[in-house]
Amino acid sequence: MAKEGVKAREVKRARLVAKYADKRAALKAAGDFEGLDKLPKNSSPVRLHNRCKLTGRPRGYMRQFGISRVTFRDMALAGKIPGVRKASW
């Protein structure tokens, strides 16, 4: 499980990206790279990293479900994910 501060930092980055999205797009279209440089670093969408919605784990993220592989396996075996069954062959 990730530290609460790390998860909070990622949420803050997502808020900054949403806040400055329009301004960033306008500056890019105008070619004003000095103006872009003055925006906060964390407002760039490149700095976002996918994390598990339940545990905050940064690795093994499955986009389709929004959770990590470890959490996915636990939930699938418990039958908590509709339409997913454990393969047995």
mmCIF file of C-alpha atoms in Angstrom:
data_model
loop_
_atom_site.group_PDB
_atom_site.id
_atom_site.type_symbol
_atom_site.label_atom_id
_atom_site.label_comp_id
_atom_site.label_asym_id
_atom_site.label_seq_id
_atom_site.Cartn_x
_atom_site.Cartn_y
_atom_site.Cartn_z
ATOM 1 C CA MET A 1 0.000 0.000 0.000
ATOM 2 C CA ALA A 2 1.338 3.428 -0.946
ATOM 3 C CA LYS A 3 1.861 6.178 1.612
ATOM 4 C CA GLU A 4 -1.038 8.594 1.993
ATOM 5 C CA GLY A 5 1.209 11.549 1.132
ATOM 6 C CA VAL A 6 2.227 9.992 -2.174
ATOM 7 C CA LYS A 7 -1.417 9.363 -3.098
ATOM 8 C CA ALA A 8 -2.332 12.940 -2.084
ATOM 9 C CA ARG A 9 0.497 14.329 -4.204
ATOM 10 C CA GLU A 10 -0.838 12.465 -7.240
ATOM 11 C CA VAL A 11 -4.353 13.838 -6.616
ATOM 12 C CA LYS A 12 -2.909 17.354 -6.348
ATOM 13 C CA ARG A 13 -1.099 16.904 -9.669
ATOM 14 C CA ALA A 14 -4.344 15.778 -11.324
ATOM 15 C CA ARG A 15 -6.120 18.895 -10.001
ATOM 16 C CA LEU A 16 -3.348 21.165 -11.326
ATOM 17 C CA VAL A 17 -3.450 19.493 -14.754
ATOM 18 C CA ALA A 18 -7.206 20.092 -14.971
ATOM 19 C CA LYS A 19 -6.882 23.686 -13.726
ATOM 20 C CA TYR A 20 -4.225 24.746 -16.233
ATOM 21 C CA ALA A 21 -5.309 22.628 -19.229
ATOM 22 C CA ASP A 22 -6.976 25.475 -21.166
ATOM 23 C CA LYS A 23 -4.222 27.980 -20.424
ATOM 24 C CA ARG A 24 -1.546 25.448 -21.381
ATOM 25 C CA ALA A 25 -3.308 24.644 -24.681
ATOM 26 C CA ALA A 26 -3.616 28.348 -25.543
ATOM 27 C CA LEU A 27 0.055 29.005 -24.808
ATOM 28 C CA LYS A 28 1.106 26.006 -26.895
ATOM 29 C CA ALA A 29 -1.034 27.132 -29.839
ATOM 30 C CA ALA A 30 0.462 30.632 -29.632
ATOM 31 C CA GLY A 31 3.973 29.200 -29.402
ATOM 32 C CA ASP A 32 4.649 31.086 -26.160
ATOM 33 C CA PHE A 33 7.176 28.739 -24.588
ATOM 34 C CA GLU A 34 8.324 31.320 -22.044
ATOM 35 C CA GLY A 35 4.750 31.557 -20.783
ATOM 36 C CA LEU A 36 4.577 27.775 -20.590
ATOM 37 C CA ASP A 37 7.778 27.795 -18.568
ATOM 38 C CA LYS A 38 6.151 30.012 -15.937
ATOM 39 C CA LEU A 39 3.330 27.548 -15.250
ATOM 40 C CA PRO A 40 3.777 25.107 -12.358
ATOM 41 C CA LYS A 41 5.763 21.988 -13.274
ATOM 42 C CA ASN A 42 3.091 19.715 -11.844
ATOM 43 C CA SER A 43 0.469 21.195 -14.179
ATOM 44 C CA SER A 44 1.979 19.229 -17.068
ATOM 45 C CA PRO A 45 0.023 16.048 -17.899
ATOM 46 C CA VAL A 46 3.301 14.210 -18.492
ATOM 47 C CA ARG A 47 3.962 14.238 -14.750
ATOM 48 C CA LEU A 48 0.845 12.180 -13.952
ATOM 49 C CA HIS A 49 1.309 8.505 -13.175
ATOM 50 C CA ASN A 50 -1.408 5.869 -13.106
ATOM 51 C CA ARG A 51 -1.995 4.407 -9.653
ATOM 52 C CA CYS A 52 -4.307 1.736 -8.284
ATOM 53 C CA LYS A 53 -7.562 3.352 -7.113
ATOM 54 C CA LEU A 54 -7.699 1.151 -4.006
ATOM 55 C CA THR A 55 -4.118 0.756 -2.822
ATOM 56 C CA GLY A 56 -2.199 3.471 -4.683
ATOM 57 C CA ARG A 57 0.295 0.954 -6.094
ATOM 58 C CA PRO A 58 2.158 2.581 -9.024
ATOM 59 C CA ARG A 59 3.256 -0.581 -10.838
ATOM 60 C CA GLY A 60 1.244 -3.313 -12.515
ATOM 61 C CA TYR A 61 -1.636 -0.915 -13.279
ATOM 62 C CA MET A 62 -4.460 -2.271 -15.465
ATOM 63 C CA ARG A 63 -6.132 0.604 -17.318
ATOM 64 C CA GLN A 64 -9.322 -1.291 -18.116
ATOM 65 C CA PHE A 65 -10.105 -1.770 -14.419
ATOM 66 C CA GLY A 66 -8.188 1.103 -12.813
ATOM 67 C CA ILE A 67 -6.519 -1.174 -10.273
ATOM 68 C CA SER A 68 -3.192 -2.958 -9.893
ATOM 69 C CA ARG A 69 -2.606 -6.558 -10.874
ATOM 70 C CA VAL A 70 -2.378 -7.647 -7.231
ATOM 71 C CA THR A 71 -5.710 -6.049 -6.321
ATOM 72 C CA PHE A 72 -7.249 -7.349 -9.531
ATOM 73 C CA ARG A 73 -6.226 -10.905 -8.709
ATOM 74 C CA ASP A 74 -7.633 -10.701 -5.165
ATOM 75 C CA MET A 75 -10.936 -9.214 -6.347
ATOM 76 C CA ALA A 76 -11.282 -11.632 -9.278
ATOM 77 C CA LEU A 77 -10.737 -14.670 -7.051
ATOM 78 C CA ALA A 78 -13.312 -13.317 -4.598
ATOM 79 C CA GLY A 79 -15.800 -12.831 -7.465
ATOM 80 C CA LYS A 80 -16.058 -9.065 -6.996
ATOM 81 C CA ILE A 81 -15.370 -8.152 -10.643
ATOM 82 C CA PRO A 82 -18.353 -8.914 -12.897
ATOM 83 C CA GLY A 83 -17.590 -10.984 -15.989
ATOM 84 C CA VAL A 84 -14.136 -12.078 -14.824
ATOM 85 C CA ARG A 85 -13.506 -15.690 -13.934
ATOM 86 C CA LYS A 86 -10.384 -17.567 -13.024
ATOM 87 C CA ALA A 87 -9.161 -19.658 -15.925
ATOM 88 C CA SER A 88 -9.023 -23.381 -15.246
ATOM 89 C CA TRP A 89 -7.753 -25.627 -18.002
#
